[in-house]
PDB file of C-alpha atoms in Angstrom:
ATOM      1  CA  MET A   1     122.883  92.643 133.478  1.00 74.00           C
ATOM      2  CA  ALA A   2     120.572  94.600 131.185  1.00 84.00           C
ATOM      3  CA  PRO A   3     120.854  98.392 131.346  1.00 93.00           C
ATOM      4  CA  LYS A   4     118.166 100.295 133.231  1.00 95.00           C
ATOM      5  CA  PHE A   5     116.695 103.305 131.480  1.00 96.00           C
ATOM      6  CA  THR A   6     113.993 105.517 132.935  1.00 95.00           C
ATOM      7  CA  GLU A   7     110.710 105.753 131.064  1.00 95.00           C
ATOM      8  CA  ASP A   8     111.642 109.273 129.944  1.00 97.00           C
ATOM      9  CA  GLU A   9     115.017 108.101 128.642  1.00 97.00           C
ATOM     10  CA  THR A  10     113.387 105.333 126.631  1.00 97.00           C
ATOM     11  CA  ASP A  11     110.785 107.770 125.319  1.00 97.00           C
ATOM     12  CA  ASP A  12     113.541 110.159 124.246  1.00 98.00           C
ATOM     13  CA  LEU A  13     115.445 107.458 122.366  1.00 98.00           C
ATOM     14  CA  ILE A  14     112.244 106.381 120.617  1.00 97.00           C
ATOM     15  CA  TYR A  15     111.364 109.985 119.805  1.00 98.00           C
ATOM     16  CA  PHE A  16     114.767 110.838 118.335  1.00 98.00           C
ATOM     17  CA  ALA A  17     114.599 107.703 116.192  1.00 98.00           C
ATOM     18  CA  ARG A  18     111.071 108.571 115.110  1.00 97.00           C
ATOM     19  CA  VAL A  19     112.004 112.046 113.899  1.00 98.00           C
ATOM     20  CA  GLY A  20     115.418 111.038 112.625  1.00 97.00           C
ATOM     21  CA  ASP A  21     117.494 113.292 114.872  1.00 97.00           C
ATOM     22  CA  LYS A  22     120.736 111.372 114.559  1.00 97.00           C
ATOM     23  CA  ASP A  23     122.840 113.801 116.611  1.00 97.00           C
ATOM     24  CA  GLU A  24     120.478 113.928 119.576  1.00 98.00           C
ATOM     25  CA  PHE A  25     119.985 110.182 119.448  1.00 98.00           C
ATOM     26  CA  GLU A  26     123.722 109.509 119.459  1.00 98.00           C
ATOM     27  CA  THR A  27     124.367 111.994 122.259  1.00 98.00           C
ATOM     28  CA  LEU A  28     121.797 110.323 124.489  1.00 98.00           C
ATOM     29  CA  ARG A  29     122.802 106.795 123.495  1.00 98.00           C
ATOM     30  CA  GLU A  30     126.463 107.463 124.299  1.00 97.00           C
ATOM     31  CA  GLU A  31     125.517 109.038 127.632  1.00 98.00           C
ATOM     32  CA  LEU A  32     123.308 106.118 128.626  1.00 97.00           C
ATOM     33  CA  CYS A  33     125.762 103.456 127.456  1.00 97.00           C
ATOM     34  CA  LYS A  34     128.562 105.113 129.413  1.00 97.00           C
ATOM     35  CA  ARG A  35     126.423 105.377 132.542  1.00 96.00           C
ATOM     36  CA  GLU A  36     125.131 101.813 132.333  1.00 96.00           C
ATOM     37  CA  GLY A  37     128.313 100.270 130.967  1.00 96.00           C
ATOM     38  CA  CYS A  38     126.385  98.717 128.097  1.00 95.00           C
ATOM     39  CA  SER A  39     126.798  98.247 124.363  1.00 94.00           C
ATOM     40  CA  THR A  40     124.585  99.694 121.637  1.00 95.00           C
ATOM     41  CA  THR A  41     123.087  96.234 121.211  1.00 95.00           C
ATOM     42  CA  GLU A  42     122.066  96.099 124.861  1.00 96.00           C
ATOM     43  CA  ALA A  43     120.721  99.654 124.687  1.00 97.00           C
ATOM     44  CA  LEU A  44     118.509  98.850 121.692  1.00 96.00           C
ATOM     45  CA  GLU A  45     117.279  95.653 123.321  1.00 95.00           C
ATOM     46  CA  THR A  46     116.176  97.757 126.305  1.00 96.00           C
ATOM     47  CA  ALA A  47     114.755 100.810 124.513  1.00 96.00           C
ATOM     48  CA  ARG A  48     111.319  99.502 123.592  1.00 95.00           C
ATOM     49  CA  GLU A  49     107.853 100.829 124.346  1.00 95.00           C
ATOM     50  CA  SER A  50     106.383  98.546 126.975  1.00 90.00           C
ATOM     51  CA  GLU A  51     102.847  98.404 125.592  1.00 92.00           C
ATOM     52  CA  SER A  52     103.388  98.372 121.825  1.00 94.00           C
ATOM     53  CA  GLY A  53     106.765  96.663 121.750  1.00 95.00           C
ATOM     54  CA  ASN A  54     108.021  99.270 119.307  1.00 96.00           C
ATOM     55  CA  GLY A  55     111.768  99.761 119.239  1.00 97.00           C
ATOM     56  CA  VAL A  56     114.232 102.261 117.854  1.00 97.00           C
ATOM     57  CA  LEU A  57     114.606 100.367 114.568  1.00 98.00           C
ATOM     58  CA  HIS A  58     110.836 100.247 114.103  1.00 98.00           C
ATOM     59  CA  MET A  59     110.650 104.025 114.345  1.00 97.00           C
ATOM     60  CA  SER A  60     113.594 104.883 112.133  1.00 98.00           C
ATOM     61  CA  ALA A  61     112.545 102.346 109.480  1.00 98.00           C
ATOM     62  CA  ALA A  62     108.885 103.388 109.489  1.00 97.00           C
ATOM     63  CA  ASN A  63     109.780 107.016 108.887  1.00 98.00           C
ATOM     64  CA  GLY A  64     112.450 106.467 106.281  1.00 98.00           C
ATOM     65  CA  HIS A  65     115.461 107.609 108.306  1.00 98.00           C
ATOM     66  CA  HIS A  66     117.948 105.434 106.445  1.00 98.00           C
ATOM     67  CA  GLU A  67     121.060 107.302 107.654  1.00 97.00           C
ATOM     68  CA  LEU A  68     120.224 106.679 111.312  1.00 98.00           C
ATOM     69  CA  LEU A  69     119.191 103.124 110.486  1.00 98.00           C
ATOM     70  CA  ALA A  70     122.508 102.472 108.736  1.00 97.00           C
ATOM     71  CA  LEU A  71     124.450 103.944 111.654  1.00 96.00           C
ATOM     72  CA  LEU A  72     122.661 101.749 114.182  1.00 96.00           C
ATOM     73  CA  ILE A  73     123.148  98.618 112.107  1.00 96.00           C
ATOM     74  CA  LYS A  74     126.844  99.402 111.760  1.00 95.00           C
ATOM     75  CA  GLN A  75     127.065  99.622 115.553  1.00 94.00           C
ATOM     76  CA  LEU A  76     125.113  96.374 115.921  1.00 95.00           C
ATOM     77  CA  SER A  77     127.621  94.674 113.614  1.00 91.00           C
ATOM     78  CA  ASN A  78     130.185  94.620 116.418  1.00 84.00           C
ATOM     79  CA  PRO A  79     131.770  92.091 116.982  1.00 83.00           C
ATOM     80  CA  SER A  80     130.752  90.708 113.576  1.00 88.00           C
ATOM     81  CA  PRO A  81     128.151  91.347 110.871  1.00 88.00           C
ATOM     82  CA  GLN A  82     124.884  89.480 111.286  1.00 90.00           C
ATOM     83  CA  ASN A  83     125.783  88.179 114.730  1.00 94.00           C
ATOM     84  CA  PRO A  84     122.894  86.498 116.606  1.00 94.00           C
ATOM     85  CA  GLN A  85     122.073  89.511 118.803  1.00 94.00           C
ATOM     86  CA  MET A  86     122.087  91.831 115.806  1.00 95.00           C
ATOM     87  CA  LEU A  87     119.748  89.560 113.848  1.00 96.00           C
ATOM     88  CA  ALA A  88     117.415  89.268 116.835  1.00 96.00           C
ATOM     89  CA  ILE A  89     117.091  93.063 117.006  1.00 96.00           C
ATOM     90  CA  LEU A  90     116.648  93.455 113.242  1.00 97.00           C
ATOM     91  CA  ASN A  91     113.831  90.912 113.315  1.00 98.00           C
ATOM     92  CA  THR A  92     112.170  91.997 116.567  1.00 97.00           C
ATOM     93  CA  GLN A  93     108.393  91.828 116.317  1.00 98.00           C
ATOM     94  CA  ASN A  94     106.215  94.308 118.164  1.00 97.00           C
ATOM     95  CA  ALA A  95     102.935  93.488 119.888  1.00 96.00           C
ATOM     96  CA  SER A  96     101.203  93.084 116.516  1.00 96.00           C
ATOM     97  CA  GLY A  97     103.965  90.961 115.077  1.00 98.00           C
ATOM     98  CA  ASN A  98     105.457  93.631 112.846  1.00 98.00           C
ATOM     99  CA  THR A  99     109.195  93.966 112.329  1.00 98.00           C
ATOM    100  CA  PRO A 100     111.046  97.130 111.276  1.00 98.00           C
ATOM    101  CA  LEU A 101     111.005  95.664 107.764  1.00 98.00           C
ATOM    102  CA  HIS A 102     107.198  95.456 107.764  1.00 98.00           C
ATOM    103  CA  TRP A 103     106.991  99.181 108.472  1.00 97.00           C
ATOM    104  CA  ALA A 104     109.694 100.229 106.036  1.00 98.00           C
ATOM    105  CA  ALA A 105     108.035  98.170 103.297  1.00 97.00           C
ATOM    106  CA  LEU A 106     104.485  99.351 103.982  1.00 97.00           C
ATOM    107  CA  ASN A 107     105.587 103.000 103.853  1.00 97.00           C
ATOM    108  CA  GLY A 108     107.593 102.513 100.685  1.00 98.00           C
ATOM    109  CA  HIS A 109     110.978 103.406 102.183  1.00 98.00           C
ATOM    110  CA  LEU A 110     113.094 101.432  99.747  1.00 98.00           C
ATOM    111  CA  GLU A 111     116.462 102.552 101.113  1.00 98.00           C
ATOM    112  CA  CYS A 112     115.485 101.339 104.578  1.00 98.00           C
ATOM    113  CA  VAL A 113     114.194  98.089 103.116  1.00 98.00           C
ATOM    114  CA  LYS A 114     117.497  97.543 101.310  1.00 97.00           C
ATOM    115  CA  ILE A 115     119.568  98.305 104.412  1.00 97.00           C
ATOM    116  CA  LEU A 116     117.521  95.929 106.553  1.00 97.00           C
ATOM    117  CA  ILE A 117     117.484  92.997 104.139  1.00 96.00           C
ATOM    118  CA  GLU A 118     121.131  93.375 103.129  1.00 94.00           C
ATOM    119  CA  ASN A 119     122.070  93.188 106.802  1.00 95.00           C
ATOM    120  CA  GLY A 120     120.018  90.139 107.681  1.00 94.00           C
ATOM    121  CA  ALA A 121     116.371  91.163 108.164  1.00 95.00           C
ATOM    122  CA  ASP A 122     114.097  88.237 107.355  1.00 95.00           C
ATOM    123  CA  PRO A 123     111.418  89.153 104.753  1.00 95.00           C
ATOM    124  CA  THR A 124     109.478  85.946 105.401  1.00 94.00           C
ATOM    125  CA  ILE A 125     108.455  86.824 108.967  1.00 96.00           C
ATOM    126  CA  GLN A 126     104.681  87.196 109.256  1.00 97.00           C
ATOM    127  CA  ASN A 127     102.744  89.516 111.535  1.00 97.00           C
ATOM    128  CA  GLN A 128      99.584  88.567 113.397  1.00 96.00           C
ATOM    129  CA  LYS A 129      97.572  89.033 110.201  1.00 95.00           C
ATOM    130  CA  GLY A 130      99.753  86.422 108.544  1.00 96.00           C
ATOM    131  CA  HIS A 131     101.359  89.027 106.283  1.00 96.00           C
ATOM    132  CA  ASP A 132     105.022  89.297 105.457  1.00 95.00           C
ATOM    133  CA  ALA A 133     106.687  92.617 104.646  1.00 96.00           C
ATOM    134  CA  VAL A 134     106.411  92.370 100.873  1.00 94.00           C
ATOM    135  CA  TYR A 135     102.699  91.571 101.135  1.00 95.00           C
ATOM    136  CA  GLU A 136     102.199  94.722 103.214  1.00 96.00           C
ATOM    137  CA  ALA A 137     104.038  96.696 100.538  1.00 96.00           C
ATOM    138  CA  GLU A 138     101.812  95.236  97.844  1.00 95.00           C
ATOM    139  CA  LEU A 139      98.664  96.160  99.766  1.00 95.00           C
ATOM    140  CA  ALA A 140      99.955  99.721 100.053  1.00 96.00           C
ATOM    141  CA  ASP A 141     100.830  99.884  96.325  1.00 96.00           C
ATOM    142  CA  LYS A 142     104.541 100.316  97.041  1.00 97.00           C
ATOM    143  CA  THR A 143     105.515  98.633  93.787  1.00 96.00           C
ATOM    144  CA  GLU A 144     109.146  99.732  93.876  1.00 96.00           C
ATOM    145  CA  VAL A 145     109.586  97.963  97.203  1.00 96.00           C
ATOM    146  CA  VAL A 146     107.683  94.881  96.037  1.00 95.00           C
ATOM    147  CA  ASP A 147     109.758  94.572  92.862  1.00 95.00           C
ATOM    148  CA  TRP A 148     113.070  94.947  94.670  1.00 95.00           C
ATOM    149  CA  VAL A 149     112.259  92.521  97.482  1.00 94.00           C
ATOM    150  CA  LEU A 150     110.941  89.876  95.097  1.00 91.00           C
ATOM    151  CA  LYS A 151     114.053  90.202  92.967  1.00 88.00           C
ATOM    152  CA  GLU A 152     116.298  89.831  96.012  1.00 80.00           C
ATOM    153  CA  GLY A 153     114.163  87.359  97.939  1.00 63.00           C
ATOM    154  CA  GLY A 154     113.388  84.829  95.243  1.00 54.00           C
ATOM    155  CA  GLU A 155     110.376  82.779  94.271  1.00 55.00           C
ATOM    156  CA  GLY A 156     109.324  81.865  97.803  1.00 56.00           C
ATOM    157  CA  LEU A 157     108.238  85.395  98.591  1.00 59.00           C
ATOM    158  CA  GLU A 158     106.343  85.746  95.326  1.00 56.00           C
ATOM    159  CA  GLU A 159     104.447  82.550  96.067  1.00 51.00           C
ATOM    160  CA  GLY A 160     103.560  83.960  99.479  1.00 53.00           C
ATOM    161  CA  ILE A 161     101.957  87.000  97.916  1.00 53.00           C
ATOM    162  CA  ALA A 162      99.913  84.864  95.547  1.00 43.00           C
ATOM    163  CA  GLY A 163      99.103  82.308  98.228  1.00 45.00           C
ATOM    164  CA  ASP A 164      96.785  82.134 101.211  1.00 46.00           C
ATOM    165  CA  ASP A 165      96.681  85.860 101.980  1.00 46.00           C
ATOM    166  CA  ALA A 166      95.631  86.789  98.455  1.00 41.00           C
ATOM    167  CA  GLY A 167      92.117  85.597  99.171  1.00 40.00           C
ATOM    168  CA  GLU A 168      91.666  87.586 102.339  1.00 42.00           C
ATOM    169  CA  GLY A 169      90.210  90.630 100.654  1.00 36.00           C
ATOM    170  CA  GLY A 170      90.800  94.351 100.527  1.00 33.00           C
ATOM    171  CA  ALA A 171      93.796  96.571 100.926  1.00 34.00           C
ATOM    172  CA  ALA A 172      93.558  99.212 103.627  1.00 33.00           C
ATOM    173  CA  ASP A 173      91.924  97.079 106.295  1.00 38.00           C
ATOM    174  CA  GLU A 174      94.183  94.126 105.474  1.00 43.00           C
ATOM    175  CA  SER A 175      97.309  95.926 106.618  1.00 50.00           C
ATOM    176  CA  THR A 176      99.430  95.302 109.657  1.00 55.00           C
ATOM    177  CA  GLY A 177      96.578  95.023 112.123  1.00 51.00           C
ATOM    178  CA  GLU A 178      97.750  97.824 114.367  1.00 58.00           C
ATOM    179  CA  GLU A 179      95.493 100.720 115.223  1.00 41.00           C
ATOM    180  CA  GLY A 180      95.448 104.485 115.563  1.00 36.00           C
ATOM    181  CA  VAL A 181      98.776 105.423 114.060  1.00 41.00           C
ATOM    182  CA  GLU A 182     100.416 108.270 112.268  1.00 44.00           C
ATOM    183  CA  VAL A 183     103.881 108.147 110.767  1.00 52.00           C
ATOM    184  CA  VAL A 184     105.903 111.258 111.494  1.00 47.00           C
ATOM    185  CA  LYS A 185     108.554 112.398 109.084  1.00 46.00           C
ATOM    186  CA  VAL A 186     110.626 115.446 109.927  1.00 39.00           C
ATOM    187  CA  GLU A 187     112.383 117.436 107.230  1.00 40.00           C
ATOM    188  CA  GLU A 188     114.968 120.148 107.870  1.00 38.00           C
ATOM    189  CA  GLY A 189     114.158 120.323 111.549  1.00 39.00           C
ATOM    190  CA  GLU A 190     110.449 121.068 111.174  1.00 39.00           C
ATOM    191  CA  GLY A 191     107.949 118.478 112.335  1.00 38.00           C
ATOM    192  CA  LYS A 192     105.185 117.577 109.952  1.00 35.00           C
ATOM    193  CA  LEU A 193     102.824 114.666 109.573  1.00 34.00           C
ATOM    194  CA  GLU A 194     103.307 112.923 106.247  1.00 38.00           C
ATOM    195  CA  ASP A 195     102.075 109.682 104.789  1.00 40.00           C
ATOM    196  CA  ALA A 196      99.735 109.066 107.712  1.00 36.00           C
ATOM    197  CA  VAL A 197      99.018 105.348 107.740  1.00 39.00           C
ATOM    198  CA  LYS A 198      95.829 104.056 109.238  1.00 37.00           C
ATOM    199  CA  ASN A 199      95.917 100.765 111.112  1.00 39.00           C
ATOM    200  CA  LEU A 200      99.707 100.687 111.162  1.00 44.00           C
ATOM    201  CA  GLY A 201     100.421 101.035 114.865  1.00 45.00           C
ATOM    202  CA  ILE A 202     103.417 103.331 115.030  1.00 45.00           C
ATOM    203  CA  GLY A 203     102.492 104.369 118.517  1.00 43.00           C
ATOM    204  CA  GLY A 204     103.006 107.664 120.226  1.00 40.00           C
ATOM    205  CA  ALA A 205     102.647 111.274 119.209  1.00 35.00           C
ATOM    206  CA  ALA A 206     105.259 113.446 117.615  1.00 38.00           C
ATOM    207  CA  GLU A 207     105.474 115.608 120.662  1.00 40.00           C
ATOM    208  CA  LYS A 208     107.343 114.475 123.728  1.00 40.00           C
TER     209      LYS A 208
END
């Protein structure tokens, strides 16, 4: 049976992932898993915003919190790396079809991109705009991400960038298709808005 979290508990997990508060996230996750008798995998499957479909990995990847992302993926690797449940969570699409990899790539968070792909994230998944993660990175001029993913992903991804989507037009309005979003990155405990991304769809405000 899936664990049951209150709306506030889900919001807190999403918030801690969004701002990269690893200690607070782990404290709450352990408390909830103990109460519900569930694994980290089951907790992450449950902790998603109902309207947007955004999950914990979306938030940590979008904001460049690679240490939290790595910790969660390590926990998901139980009982084995790249098990089916782990891969399903890594490649979860939100309401606009974007995976955690889409957001990490679009925001230029190369370490998060590396962690996701090296652990089984699929760079060929397309969002509702028909864009894969590397195409989103190209639109956002995140060349470091584009170069690394193409090197690791092979010719198929490069052909995708030069293919059907290339004729669709501009950059900013050809992004992920999600609306009204700001990416929040917190440094040294102080909240600040950085790298605000229009039309990205990282829902919710920084404040709880």
